[in-house]
mmCIF file with all atom_site columns, C-alpha atoms in Angstrom:
data_model
loop_
_atom_site.group_PDB
_atom_site.id
_atom_site.type_symbol
_atom_site.label_atom_id
_atom_site.label_alt_id
_atom_site.label_comp_id
_atom_site.label_asym_id
_atom_site.label_entity_id
_atom_site.label_seq_id
_atom_site.pdbx_PDB_ins_code
_atom_site.Cartn_x
_atom_site.Cartn_y
_atom_site.Cartn_z
_atom_site.occupancy
_atom_site.B_iso_or_equiv
_atom_site.pdbx_formal_charge
_atom_site.auth_seq_id
_atom_site.auth_comp_id
_atom_site.auth_asym_id
_atom_site.auth_atom_id
_atom_site.pdbx_PDB_model_num
ATOM 1   C CA . UNK A 1 1   ? -1.949  4.849   -17.316 1.00 68.00 ? 1   UNK A CA 1
ATOM 2   C CA . UNK A 1 2   ? 0.785   3.190   -15.378 1.00 69.00 ? 2   UNK A CA 1
ATOM 3   C CA . UNK A 1 3   ? 0.334   -0.520  -14.706 1.00 86.00 ? 3   UNK A CA 1
ATOM 4   C CA . UNK A 1 4   ? 2.269   -2.726  -12.338 1.00 92.00 ? 4   UNK A CA 1
ATOM 5   C CA . UNK A 1 5   ? 2.116   -6.467  -12.794 1.00 94.00 ? 5   UNK A CA 1
ATOM 6   C CA . UNK A 1 6   ? 3.339   -9.216  -10.527 1.00 96.00 ? 6   UNK A CA 1
ATOM 7   C CA . UNK A 1 7   ? 3.857   -12.940 -10.924 1.00 96.00 ? 7   UNK A CA 1
ATOM 8   C CA . UNK A 1 8   ? 3.105   -15.449 -9.667  1.00 97.00 ? 8   UNK A CA 1
ATOM 9   C CA . UNK A 1 9   ? -0.216  -14.670 -8.030  1.00 94.00 ? 9   UNK A CA 1
ATOM 10  C CA . UNK A 1 10  ? 0.176   -17.535 -5.577  1.00 96.00 ? 10  UNK A CA 1
ATOM 11  C CA . UNK A 1 11  ? 3.130   -19.638 -4.503  1.00 97.00 ? 11  UNK A CA 1
ATOM 12  C CA . UNK A 1 12  ? 3.167   -22.614 -2.183  1.00 97.00 ? 12  UNK A CA 1
ATOM 13  C CA . UNK A 1 13  ? 6.575   -23.774 -1.035  1.00 97.00 ? 13  UNK A CA 1
ATOM 14  C CA . UNK A 1 14  ? 7.948   -26.303 1.395   1.00 97.00 ? 14  UNK A CA 1
ATOM 15  C CA . UNK A 1 15  ? 9.720   -24.741 4.332   1.00 97.00 ? 15  UNK A CA 1
ATOM 16  C CA . UNK A 1 16  ? 13.362  -24.343 3.445   1.00 97.00 ? 16  UNK A CA 1
ATOM 17  C CA . UNK A 1 17  ? 12.761  -23.866 -0.277  1.00 98.00 ? 17  UNK A CA 1
ATOM 18  C CA . UNK A 1 18  ? 13.497  -20.599 -2.013  1.00 98.00 ? 18  UNK A CA 1
ATOM 19  C CA . UNK A 1 19  ? 10.854  -18.188 -3.313  1.00 97.00 ? 19  UNK A CA 1
ATOM 20  C CA . UNK A 1 20  ? 10.909  -15.448 -5.927  1.00 98.00 ? 20  UNK A CA 1
ATOM 21  C CA . UNK A 1 21  ? 8.288   -12.928 -7.006  1.00 98.00 ? 21  UNK A CA 1
ATOM 22  C CA . UNK A 1 22  ? 8.660   -10.735 -10.072 1.00 98.00 ? 22  UNK A CA 1
ATOM 23  C CA . UNK A 1 23  ? 7.322   -7.259  -10.642 1.00 97.00 ? 23  UNK A CA 1
ATOM 24  C CA . UNK A 1 24  ? 6.978   -5.491  -13.984 1.00 96.00 ? 24  UNK A CA 1
ATOM 25  C CA . UNK A 1 25  ? 5.926   -1.938  -14.763 1.00 93.00 ? 25  UNK A CA 1
ATOM 26  C CA . UNK A 1 26  ? 4.549   -0.629  -18.045 1.00 89.00 ? 26  UNK A CA 1
ATOM 27  C CA . UNK A 1 27  ? 6.501   2.594   -17.541 1.00 89.00 ? 27  UNK A CA 1
ATOM 28  C CA . UNK A 1 28  ? 9.908   3.589   -16.208 1.00 91.00 ? 28  UNK A CA 1
ATOM 29  C CA . UNK A 1 29  ? 9.838   4.114   -12.470 1.00 91.00 ? 29  UNK A CA 1
ATOM 30  C CA . UNK A 1 30  ? 11.580  6.629   -10.283 1.00 88.00 ? 30  UNK A CA 1
ATOM 31  C CA . UNK A 1 31  ? 11.768  3.997   -7.582  1.00 89.00 ? 31  UNK A CA 1
ATOM 32  C CA . UNK A 1 32  ? 10.152  0.771   -6.495  1.00 93.00 ? 32  UNK A CA 1
ATOM 33  C CA . UNK A 1 33  ? 9.052   -0.274  -3.051  1.00 92.00 ? 33  UNK A CA 1
ATOM 34  C CA . UNK A 1 34  ? 8.226   -3.651  -1.581  1.00 95.00 ? 34  UNK A CA 1
ATOM 35  C CA . UNK A 1 35  ? 5.655   -4.309  1.110   1.00 94.00 ? 35  UNK A CA 1
ATOM 36  C CA . UNK A 1 36  ? 4.564   -7.377  3.058   1.00 96.00 ? 36  UNK A CA 1
ATOM 37  C CA . UNK A 1 37  ? 1.032   -7.896  4.299   1.00 94.00 ? 37  UNK A CA 1
ATOM 38  C CA . UNK A 1 38  ? 0.330   -10.677 6.744   1.00 94.00 ? 38  UNK A CA 1
ATOM 39  C CA . UNK A 1 39  ? -3.143  -12.246 6.710   1.00 89.00 ? 39  UNK A CA 1
ATOM 40  C CA . UNK A 1 40  ? -5.494  -9.854  8.501   1.00 85.00 ? 40  UNK A CA 1
ATOM 41  C CA . UNK A 1 41  ? -2.845  -7.160  8.746   1.00 88.00 ? 41  UNK A CA 1
ATOM 42  C CA . UNK A 1 42  ? -1.860  -4.022  6.915   1.00 87.00 ? 42  UNK A CA 1
ATOM 43  C CA . UNK A 1 43  ? 1.034   -3.560  4.476   1.00 90.00 ? 43  UNK A CA 1
ATOM 44  C CA . UNK A 1 44  ? 4.430   -3.074  6.041   1.00 90.00 ? 44  UNK A CA 1
ATOM 45  C CA . UNK A 1 45  ? 7.240   -1.353  4.183   1.00 88.00 ? 45  UNK A CA 1
ATOM 46  C CA . UNK A 1 46  ? 10.215  -3.609  3.464   1.00 93.00 ? 46  UNK A CA 1
ATOM 47  C CA . UNK A 1 47  ? 12.541  -1.677  1.215   1.00 92.00 ? 47  UNK A CA 1
ATOM 48  C CA . UNK A 1 48  ? 12.910  0.946   -1.494  1.00 90.00 ? 48  UNK A CA 1
ATOM 49  C CA . UNK A 1 49  ? 15.136  0.653   -4.566  1.00 93.00 ? 49  UNK A CA 1
ATOM 50  C CA . UNK A 1 50  ? 16.086  3.778   -6.453  1.00 90.00 ? 50  UNK A CA 1
ATOM 51  C CA . UNK A 1 51  ? 19.090  3.168   -8.675  1.00 93.00 ? 51  UNK A CA 1
ATOM 52  C CA . UNK A 1 52  ? 19.185  1.268   -11.931 1.00 95.00 ? 52  UNK A CA 1
ATOM 53  C CA . UNK A 1 53  ? 20.503  -2.255  -11.323 1.00 96.00 ? 53  UNK A CA 1
ATOM 54  C CA . UNK A 1 54  ? 20.409  -1.817  -7.556  1.00 96.00 ? 54  UNK A CA 1
ATOM 55  C CA . UNK A 1 55  ? 20.562  -4.906  -5.347  1.00 97.00 ? 55  UNK A CA 1
ATOM 56  C CA . UNK A 1 56  ? 19.775  -4.817  -1.644  1.00 96.00 ? 56  UNK A CA 1
ATOM 57  C CA . UNK A 1 57  ? 19.742  -7.562  0.929   1.00 97.00 ? 57  UNK A CA 1
ATOM 58  C CA . UNK A 1 58  ? 17.893  -7.947  4.201   1.00 95.00 ? 58  UNK A CA 1
ATOM 59  C CA . UNK A 1 59  ? 18.967  -11.194 5.837   1.00 96.00 ? 59  UNK A CA 1
ATOM 60  C CA . UNK A 1 60  ? 17.345  -13.883 3.680   1.00 97.00 ? 60  UNK A CA 1
ATOM 61  C CA . UNK A 1 61  ? 15.618  -11.388 1.369   1.00 98.00 ? 61  UNK A CA 1
ATOM 62  C CA . UNK A 1 62  ? 17.296  -10.085 -1.792  1.00 98.00 ? 62  UNK A CA 1
ATOM 63  C CA . UNK A 1 63  ? 15.756  -7.253  -3.792  1.00 98.00 ? 63  UNK A CA 1
ATOM 64  C CA . UNK A 1 64  ? 16.761  -6.251  -7.310  1.00 98.00 ? 64  UNK A CA 1
ATOM 65  C CA . UNK A 1 65  ? 15.848  -3.299  -9.502  1.00 97.00 ? 65  UNK A CA 1
ATOM 66  C CA . UNK A 1 66  ? 16.255  -3.785  -13.231 1.00 97.00 ? 66  UNK A CA 1
ATOM 67  C CA . UNK A 1 67  ? 18.642  -1.799  -15.382 1.00 95.00 ? 67  UNK A CA 1
ATOM 68  C CA . UNK A 1 68  ? 15.761  -0.178  -17.236 1.00 95.00 ? 68  UNK A CA 1
ATOM 69  C CA . UNK A 1 69  ? 13.985  0.625   -13.951 1.00 94.00 ? 69  UNK A CA 1
ATOM 70  C CA . UNK A 1 70  ? 10.876  -1.151  -15.157 1.00 94.00 ? 70  UNK A CA 1
ATOM 71  C CA . UNK A 1 71  ? 11.155  -4.445  -13.303 1.00 96.00 ? 71  UNK A CA 1
ATOM 72  C CA . UNK A 1 72  ? 12.121  -5.771  -9.924  1.00 98.00 ? 72  UNK A CA 1
ATOM 73  C CA . UNK A 1 73  ? 12.307  -9.010  -8.022  1.00 98.00 ? 73  UNK A CA 1
ATOM 74  C CA . UNK A 1 74  ? 12.215  -10.229 -4.449  1.00 98.00 ? 74  UNK A CA 1
ATOM 75  C CA . UNK A 1 75  ? 13.970  -13.474 -3.597  1.00 98.00 ? 75  UNK A CA 1
ATOM 76  C CA . UNK A 1 76  ? 13.674  -15.244 -0.264  1.00 98.00 ? 76  UNK A CA 1
ATOM 77  C CA . UNK A 1 77  ? 16.251  -17.905 0.544   1.00 98.00 ? 77  UNK A CA 1
ATOM 78  C CA . UNK A 1 78  ? 15.279  -20.892 2.676   1.00 98.00 ? 78  UNK A CA 1
ATOM 79  C CA . UNK A 1 79  ? 11.729  -19.812 3.456   1.00 98.00 ? 79  UNK A CA 1
ATOM 80  C CA . UNK A 1 80  ? 10.338  -20.033 6.964   1.00 97.00 ? 80  UNK A CA 1
ATOM 81  C CA . UNK A 1 81  ? 6.743   -20.123 8.189   1.00 96.00 ? 81  UNK A CA 1
ATOM 82  C CA . UNK A 1 82  ? 7.153   -16.513 9.321   1.00 96.00 ? 82  UNK A CA 1
ATOM 83  C CA . UNK A 1 83  ? 7.529   -15.520 5.663   1.00 97.00 ? 83  UNK A CA 1
ATOM 84  C CA . UNK A 1 84  ? 3.859   -16.285 5.002   1.00 97.00 ? 84  UNK A CA 1
ATOM 85  C CA . UNK A 1 85  ? 1.942   -13.336 3.608   1.00 96.00 ? 85  UNK A CA 1
ATOM 86  C CA . UNK A 1 86  ? 1.337   -11.338 0.484   1.00 96.00 ? 86  UNK A CA 1
ATOM 87  C CA . UNK A 1 87  ? 4.229   -9.441  -1.031  1.00 97.00 ? 87  UNK A CA 1
ATOM 88  C CA . UNK A 1 88  ? 3.404   -6.327  -2.997  1.00 96.00 ? 88  UNK A CA 1
ATOM 89  C CA . UNK A 1 89  ? 5.656   -4.295  -5.183  1.00 96.00 ? 89  UNK A CA 1
ATOM 90  C CA . UNK A 1 90  ? 4.713   -0.651  -5.585  1.00 93.00 ? 90  UNK A CA 1
ATOM 91  C CA . UNK A 1 91  ? 6.082   1.479   -8.358  1.00 90.00 ? 91  UNK A CA 1
ATOM 92  C CA . UNK A 1 92  ? 6.476   5.199   -7.984  1.00 84.00 ? 92  UNK A CA 1
ATOM 93  C CA . UNK A 1 93  ? 6.220   7.300   -11.083 1.00 76.00 ? 93  UNK A CA 1
ATOM 94  C CA . UNK A 1 94  ? 7.171   10.916  -10.732 1.00 68.00 ? 94  UNK A CA 1
ATOM 95  C CA . UNK A 1 95  ? 4.054   13.008  -10.754 1.00 65.00 ? 95  UNK A CA 1
ATOM 96  C CA . UNK A 1 96  ? 3.179   16.148  -8.970  1.00 55.00 ? 96  UNK A CA 1
ATOM 97  C CA . UNK A 1 97  ? 2.432   14.152  -5.871  1.00 60.00 ? 97  UNK A CA 1
ATOM 98  C CA . UNK A 1 98  ? 4.678   11.059  -6.002  1.00 67.00 ? 98  UNK A CA 1
ATOM 99  C CA . UNK A 1 99  ? 1.968   8.429   -5.898  1.00 73.00 ? 99  UNK A CA 1
ATOM 100 C CA . UNK A 1 100 ? 2.721   4.728   -5.888  1.00 81.00 ? 100 UNK A CA 1
ATOM 101 C CA . UNK A 1 101 ? 0.817   2.099   -7.806  1.00 87.00 ? 101 UNK A CA 1
ATOM 102 C CA . UNK A 1 102 ? 0.644   -1.305  -6.192  1.00 91.00 ? 102 UNK A CA 1
ATOM 103 C CA . UNK A 1 103 ? 1.019   -4.556  -8.046  1.00 94.00 ? 103 UNK A CA 1
ATOM 104 C CA . UNK A 1 104 ? -1.569  -7.278  -7.464  1.00 94.00 ? 104 UNK A CA 1
ATOM 105 C CA . UNK A 1 105 ? 0.704   -9.065  -5.000  1.00 95.00 ? 105 UNK A CA 1
ATOM 106 C CA . UNK A 1 106 ? 2.073   -12.561 -4.623  1.00 97.00 ? 106 UNK A CA 1
ATOM 107 C CA . UNK A 1 107 ? 0.583   -14.653 -1.868  1.00 96.00 ? 107 UNK A CA 1
ATOM 108 C CA . UNK A 1 108 ? 3.153   -16.940 -0.287  1.00 97.00 ? 108 UNK A CA 1
ATOM 109 C CA . UNK A 1 109 ? 2.225   -20.058 1.662   1.00 97.00 ? 109 UNK A CA 1
ATOM 110 C CA . UNK A 1 110 ? 4.924   -22.028 3.440   1.00 97.00 ? 110 UNK A CA 1
ATOM 111 C CA . UNK A 1 111 ? 4.254   -25.644 4.259   1.00 95.00 ? 111 UNK A CA 1
ATOM 112 C CA . UNK A 1 112 ? 6.072   -26.688 7.440   1.00 93.00 ? 112 UNK A CA 1
ATOM 113 C CA . UNK B 2 1   ? 9.384   3.270   11.686  1.00 65.00 ? 1   UNK B CA 1
ATOM 114 C CA . UNK B 2 2   ? 6.616   5.747   12.156  1.00 78.00 ? 2   UNK B CA 1
ATOM 115 C CA . UNK B 2 3   ? 3.151   4.987   13.491  1.00 87.00 ? 3   UNK B CA 1
ATOM 116 C CA . UNK B 2 4   ? -0.120  5.701   11.759  1.00 91.00 ? 4   UNK B CA 1
ATOM 117 C CA . UNK B 2 5   ? -3.425  5.111   13.475  1.00 94.00 ? 5   UNK B CA 1
ATOM 118 C CA . UNK B 2 6   ? -6.844  4.739   11.954  1.00 96.00 ? 6   UNK B CA 1
ATOM 119 C CA . UNK B 2 7   ? -10.234 5.028   13.573  1.00 96.00 ? 7   UNK B CA 1
ATOM 120 C CA . UNK B 2 8   ? -12.588 3.277   13.677  1.00 96.00 ? 8   UNK B CA 1
ATOM 121 C CA . UNK B 2 9   ? -11.148 -0.156  12.979  1.00 94.00 ? 9   UNK B CA 1
ATOM 122 C CA . UNK B 2 10  ? -14.532 -1.564  12.125  1.00 95.00 ? 10  UNK B CA 1
ATOM 123 C CA . UNK B 2 11  ? -17.884 0.017   11.337  1.00 96.00 ? 11  UNK B CA 1
ATOM 124 C CA . UNK B 2 12  ? -21.252 -1.358  10.357  1.00 97.00 ? 12  UNK B CA 1
ATOM 125 C CA . UNK B 2 13  ? -23.837 1.080   9.091   1.00 96.00 ? 13  UNK B CA 1
ATOM 126 C CA . UNK B 2 14  ? -27.159 1.210   7.326   1.00 96.00 ? 14  UNK B CA 1
ATOM 127 C CA . UNK B 2 15  ? -27.437 2.048   3.664   1.00 96.00 ? 15  UNK B CA 1
ATOM 128 C CA . UNK B 2 16  ? -27.730 5.782   3.097   1.00 96.00 ? 16  UNK B CA 1
ATOM 129 C CA . UNK B 2 17  ? -25.730 6.898   6.115   1.00 96.00 ? 17  UNK B CA 1
ATOM 130 C CA . UNK B 2 18  ? -22.348 8.612   6.022   1.00 97.00 ? 18  UNK B CA 1
ATOM 131 C CA . UNK B 2 19  ? -19.240 7.251   7.676   1.00 97.00 ? 19  UNK B CA 1
ATOM 132 C CA . UNK B 2 20  ? -16.118 9.178   8.628   1.00 97.00 ? 20  UNK B CA 1
ATOM 133 C CA . UNK B 2 21  ? -12.730 7.470   8.918   1.00 97.00 ? 21  UNK B CA 1
ATOM 134 C CA . UNK B 2 22  ? -9.796  9.213   10.584  1.00 96.00 ? 22  UNK B CA 1
ATOM 135 C CA . UNK B 2 23  ? -6.139  8.686   9.778   1.00 95.00 ? 23  UNK B CA 1
ATOM 136 C CA . UNK B 2 24  ? -3.494  10.103  12.094  1.00 94.00 ? 24  UNK B CA 1
ATOM 137 C CA . UNK B 2 25  ? 0.292   10.118  11.943  1.00 90.00 ? 25  UNK B CA 1
ATOM 138 C CA . UNK B 2 26  ? 1.307   9.841   15.575  1.00 89.00 ? 26  UNK B CA 1
ATOM 139 C CA . UNK B 2 27  ? 4.994   10.689  15.623  1.00 83.00 ? 27  UNK B CA 1
ATOM 140 C CA . UNK B 2 28  ? 5.774   12.545  12.431  1.00 81.00 ? 28  UNK B CA 1
ATOM 141 C CA . UNK B 2 29  ? 4.334   15.266  10.245  1.00 83.00 ? 29  UNK B CA 1
ATOM 142 C CA . UNK B 2 30  ? 2.735   13.796  7.172   1.00 82.00 ? 30  UNK B CA 1
ATOM 143 C CA . UNK B 2 31  ? 2.391   16.306  4.396   1.00 80.00 ? 31  UNK B CA 1
ATOM 144 C CA . UNK B 2 32  ? 0.944   13.635  2.157   1.00 86.00 ? 32  UNK B CA 1
ATOM 145 C CA . UNK B 2 33  ? -1.569  10.972  3.007   1.00 90.00 ? 33  UNK B CA 1
ATOM 146 C CA . UNK B 2 34  ? -2.948  8.347   0.676   1.00 92.00 ? 34  UNK B CA 1
ATOM 147 C CA . UNK B 2 35  ? -6.274  6.544   0.844   1.00 95.00 ? 35  UNK B CA 1
ATOM 148 C CA . UNK B 2 36  ? -6.583  3.031   -0.504  1.00 95.00 ? 36  UNK B CA 1
ATOM 149 C CA . UNK B 2 37  ? -9.330  0.518   -0.843  1.00 95.00 ? 37  UNK B CA 1
ATOM 150 C CA . UNK B 2 38  ? -8.686  -3.198  -0.657  1.00 92.00 ? 38  UNK B CA 1
ATOM 151 C CA . UNK B 2 39  ? -11.103 -5.976  -1.541  1.00 86.00 ? 39  UNK B CA 1
ATOM 152 C CA . UNK B 2 40  ? -10.548 -9.471  -0.084  1.00 83.00 ? 40  UNK B CA 1
ATOM 153 C CA . UNK B 2 41  ? -7.448  -11.176 -1.461  1.00 80.00 ? 41  UNK B CA 1
ATOM 154 C CA . UNK B 2 42  ? -6.813  -8.273  -3.802  1.00 85.00 ? 42  UNK B CA 1
ATOM 155 C CA . UNK B 2 43  ? -4.302  -5.499  -4.054  1.00 89.00 ? 43  UNK B CA 1
ATOM 156 C CA . UNK B 2 44  ? -4.556  -1.966  -2.756  1.00 91.00 ? 44  UNK B CA 1
ATOM 157 C CA . UNK B 2 45  ? -6.325  0.398   -5.068  1.00 92.00 ? 45  UNK B CA 1
ATOM 158 C CA . UNK B 2 46  ? -5.279  4.014   -4.667  1.00 92.00 ? 46  UNK B CA 1
ATOM 159 C CA . UNK B 2 47  ? -8.348  6.190   -4.277  1.00 94.00 ? 47  UNK B CA 1
ATOM 160 C CA . UNK B 2 48  ? -6.865  9.610   -3.656  1.00 93.00 ? 48  UNK B CA 1
ATOM 161 C CA . UNK B 2 49  ? -3.803  11.538  -2.568  1.00 90.00 ? 49  UNK B CA 1
ATOM 162 C CA . UNK B 2 50  ? -4.264  14.141  0.107   1.00 88.00 ? 50  UNK B CA 1
ATOM 163 C CA . UNK B 2 51  ? -1.872  17.013  0.729   1.00 84.00 ? 51  UNK B CA 1
ATOM 164 C CA . UNK B 2 52  ? -2.161  19.121  3.843   1.00 80.00 ? 52  UNK B CA 1
ATOM 165 C CA . UNK B 2 53  ? -4.041  22.330  3.237   1.00 79.00 ? 53  UNK B CA 1
ATOM 166 C CA . UNK B 2 54  ? -5.059  21.594  -0.332  1.00 82.00 ? 54  UNK B CA 1
ATOM 167 C CA . UNK B 2 55  ? -7.719  19.656  -2.187  1.00 86.00 ? 55  UNK B CA 1
ATOM 168 C CA . UNK B 2 56  ? -7.249  15.937  -2.599  1.00 90.00 ? 56  UNK B CA 1
ATOM 169 C CA . UNK B 2 57  ? -6.296  14.468  -5.961  1.00 90.00 ? 57  UNK B CA 1
ATOM 170 C CA . UNK B 2 58  ? -8.630  11.651  -6.882  1.00 94.00 ? 58  UNK B CA 1
ATOM 171 C CA . UNK B 2 59  ? -7.788  8.694   -9.089  1.00 91.00 ? 59  UNK B CA 1
ATOM 172 C CA . UNK B 2 60  ? -9.794  8.039   -12.200 1.00 90.00 ? 60  UNK B CA 1
ATOM 173 C CA . UNK B 2 61  ? -13.122 6.429   -11.450 1.00 92.00 ? 61  UNK B CA 1
ATOM 174 C CA . UNK B 2 62  ? -13.272 7.565   -7.819  1.00 94.00 ? 62  UNK B CA 1
ATOM 175 C CA . UNK B 2 63  ? -16.175 9.901   -7.130  1.00 94.00 ? 63  UNK B CA 1
ATOM 176 C CA . UNK B 2 64  ? -14.968 12.926  -5.197  1.00 93.00 ? 64  UNK B CA 1
ATOM 177 C CA . UNK B 2 65  ? -18.489 13.753  -4.027  1.00 94.00 ? 65  UNK B CA 1
ATOM 178 C CA . UNK B 2 66  ? -18.905 10.216  -2.721  1.00 96.00 ? 66  UNK B CA 1
ATOM 179 C CA . UNK B 2 67  ? -15.564 9.984   -0.945  1.00 96.00 ? 67  UNK B CA 1
ATOM 180 C CA . UNK B 2 68  ? -14.840 13.291  0.758   1.00 95.00 ? 68  UNK B CA 1
ATOM 181 C CA . UNK B 2 69  ? -11.270 13.773  1.896   1.00 94.00 ? 69  UNK B CA 1
ATOM 182 C CA . UNK B 2 70  ? -10.067 16.457  4.246   1.00 90.00 ? 70  UNK B CA 1
ATOM 183 C CA . UNK B 2 71  ? -6.438  16.954  5.283   1.00 87.00 ? 71  UNK B CA 1
ATOM 184 C CA . UNK B 2 72  ? -6.742  19.749  7.768   1.00 81.00 ? 72  UNK B CA 1
ATOM 185 C CA . UNK B 2 73  ? -3.454  19.317  9.600   1.00 87.00 ? 73  UNK B CA 1
ATOM 186 C CA . UNK B 2 74  ? -0.068  17.678  9.217   1.00 86.00 ? 74  UNK B CA 1
ATOM 187 C CA . UNK B 2 75  ? -1.182  14.752  11.354  1.00 89.00 ? 75  UNK B CA 1
ATOM 188 C CA . UNK B 2 76  ? -4.803  14.177  10.399  1.00 92.00 ? 76  UNK B CA 1
ATOM 189 C CA . UNK B 2 77  ? -6.686  13.236  7.255   1.00 93.00 ? 77  UNK B CA 1
ATOM 190 C CA . UNK B 2 78  ? -10.290 12.101  7.123   1.00 95.00 ? 78  UNK B CA 1
ATOM 191 C CA . UNK B 2 79  ? -12.238 10.113  4.571   1.00 97.00 ? 79  UNK B CA 1
ATOM 192 C CA . UNK B 2 80  ? -16.014 10.420  4.623   1.00 97.00 ? 80  UNK B CA 1
ATOM 193 C CA . UNK B 2 81  ? -18.036 7.886   2.679   1.00 97.00 ? 81  UNK B CA 1
ATOM 194 C CA . UNK B 2 82  ? -21.263 9.734   1.950   1.00 96.00 ? 82  UNK B CA 1
ATOM 195 C CA . UNK B 2 83  ? -24.591 7.983   1.515   1.00 96.00 ? 83  UNK B CA 1
ATOM 196 C CA . UNK B 2 84  ? -22.936 4.604   1.814   1.00 96.00 ? 84  UNK B CA 1
ATOM 197 C CA . UNK B 2 85  ? -24.318 1.617   -0.070  1.00 95.00 ? 85  UNK B CA 1
ATOM 198 C CA . UNK B 2 86  ? -23.534 -2.105  0.203   1.00 95.00 ? 86  UNK B CA 1
ATOM 199 C CA . UNK B 2 87  ? -21.126 -1.896  -2.742  1.00 94.00 ? 87  UNK B CA 1
ATOM 200 C CA . UNK B 2 88  ? -19.023 0.536   -0.670  1.00 95.00 ? 88  UNK B CA 1
ATOM 201 C CA . UNK B 2 89  ? -18.312 -2.253  1.814   1.00 95.00 ? 89  UNK B CA 1
ATOM 202 C CA . UNK B 2 90  ? -14.576 -2.769  1.796   1.00 94.00 ? 90  UNK B CA 1
ATOM 203 C CA . UNK B 2 91  ? -11.333 -2.410  3.708   1.00 94.00 ? 91  UNK B CA 1
ATOM 204 C CA . UNK B 2 92  ? -10.114 1.183   3.646   1.00 96.00 ? 92  UNK B CA 1
ATOM 205 C CA . UNK B 2 93  ? -6.466  1.850   4.449   1.00 95.00 ? 93  UNK B CA 1
ATOM 206 C CA . UNK B 2 94  ? -4.636  5.118   4.759   1.00 95.00 ? 94  UNK B CA 1
ATOM 207 C CA . UNK B 2 95  ? -0.926  5.717   4.550   1.00 91.00 ? 95  UNK B CA 1
ATOM 208 C CA . UNK B 2 96  ? 1.261   8.690   5.330   1.00 88.00 ? 96  UNK B CA 1
ATOM 209 C CA . UNK B 2 97  ? 4.598   9.934   4.142   1.00 82.00 ? 97  UNK B CA 1
ATOM 210 C CA . UNK B 2 98  ? 6.771   12.858  5.094   1.00 73.00 ? 98  UNK B CA 1
ATOM 211 C CA . UNK B 2 99  ? 8.149   15.681  2.963   1.00 62.00 ? 99  UNK B CA 1
ATOM 212 C CA . UNK B 2 100 ? 11.308  15.877  0.892   1.00 58.00 ? 100 UNK B CA 1
ATOM 213 C CA . UNK B 2 101 ? 14.316  15.694  3.152   1.00 56.00 ? 101 UNK B CA 1
ATOM 214 C CA . UNK B 2 102 ? 12.256  14.257  5.933   1.00 59.00 ? 102 UNK B CA 1
ATOM 215 C CA . UNK B 2 103 ? 13.309  11.083  7.690   1.00 59.00 ? 103 UNK B CA 1
ATOM 216 C CA . UNK B 2 104 ? 10.601  9.001   6.016   1.00 59.00 ? 104 UNK B CA 1
ATOM 217 C CA . UNK B 2 105 ? 10.473  10.648  2.618   1.00 63.00 ? 105 UNK B CA 1
ATOM 218 C CA . UNK B 2 106 ? 8.976   8.345   -0.035  1.00 66.00 ? 106 UNK B CA 1
ATOM 219 C CA . UNK B 2 107 ? 8.319   5.645   2.545   1.00 75.00 ? 107 UNK B CA 1
ATOM 220 C CA . UNK B 2 108 ? 4.679   5.059   3.262   1.00 80.00 ? 108 UNK B CA 1
ATOM 221 C CA . UNK B 2 109 ? 3.457   4.035   6.670   1.00 87.00 ? 109 UNK B CA 1
ATOM 222 C CA . UNK B 2 110 ? 0.106   2.345   6.690   1.00 90.00 ? 110 UNK B CA 1
ATOM 223 C CA . UNK B 2 111 ? -2.654  2.554   9.206   1.00 92.00 ? 111 UNK B CA 1
ATOM 224 C CA . UNK B 2 112 ? -4.260  -0.671  10.439  1.00 92.00 ? 112 UNK B CA 1
ATOM 225 C CA . UNK B 2 113 ? -7.270  -0.180  8.163   1.00 93.00 ? 113 UNK B CA 1
ATOM 226 C CA . UNK B 2 114 ? -11.013 0.225   8.629   1.00 96.00 ? 114 UNK B CA 1
ATOM 227 C CA . UNK B 2 115 ? -13.427 -2.541  7.741   1.00 94.00 ? 115 UNK B CA 1
ATOM 228 C CA . UNK B 2 116 ? -16.649 -0.932  6.489   1.00 96.00 ? 116 UNK B CA 1
ATOM 229 C CA . UNK B 2 117 ? -19.788 -3.018  6.168   1.00 95.00 ? 117 UNK B CA 1
ATOM 230 C CA . UNK B 2 118 ? -22.889 -1.369  4.747   1.00 96.00 ? 118 UNK B CA 1
ATOM 231 C CA . UNK B 2 119 ? -26.113 -3.245  5.328   1.00 95.00 ? 119 UNK B CA 1
#
C-alpha cells in the first residue's frame, strides 16, 4: 500500500535559524497537503499542492511539490517560537474516496 | 476555514463498555468524514472513511465490528468503540471535507479530538 515518509523525525533549532522537513511517497500522488499540530492540539491545514513542480509561499513558509509528484518539502525561514509543533505531510492518492495518508511528522522545537 | 466539533473531548470508561464519539461539521456540509487514531507523539492513523448515507470504508487491520461508524447526515458522523479494552485507549480525531466543487473540497478540517481512556 501507499507509504508516506518524512524526515527528520525531530529538529531542534535556534530561533532565527531556518528549518526544512522532507516528505516522500512510495507512489505518485494526486496532491499533497501539509498540516501543523501544536502540542495538545489538533492538526490544522496549512496548504495543498497539486501541480508537478509547484511552489507556494505563506510568509516565511515555502512549500514545494516535486516534479514526479512523489516528494515535497516545507521550508521555514528564520524560525520563531510560534513555529513550534509537529508538521505533517499528507499524500492523497486517487481512490474511490480520496483518502489521505499522513506521514509520521517532523517535530520542531525552537530554542529562544 | 470551517469548524468541526467533536464530543466528548475526554472520556474515561470501564473495560467492556461502549463509547460513542460524535463529529459534527458546524458550518458546511461534509459528504466525507474521516476517523483517525493518534498515539502519543505519533502520526495520525486513518481508521475509516465515512460517506453520508453509505457504509464506511475501513482501513486494513481496523475491525469494523469493533469500531462502528455511522454517517447519518451531512453534518454528523459517529464512531462507537464497542466493548472497549485498555488497548483501545487513544486519541481519536475526526475530520470533514466537502464535495467536489465545494468551497473546501480536498481540504480536511479536523475536530479537536477525543481522549479515550479505558480502565
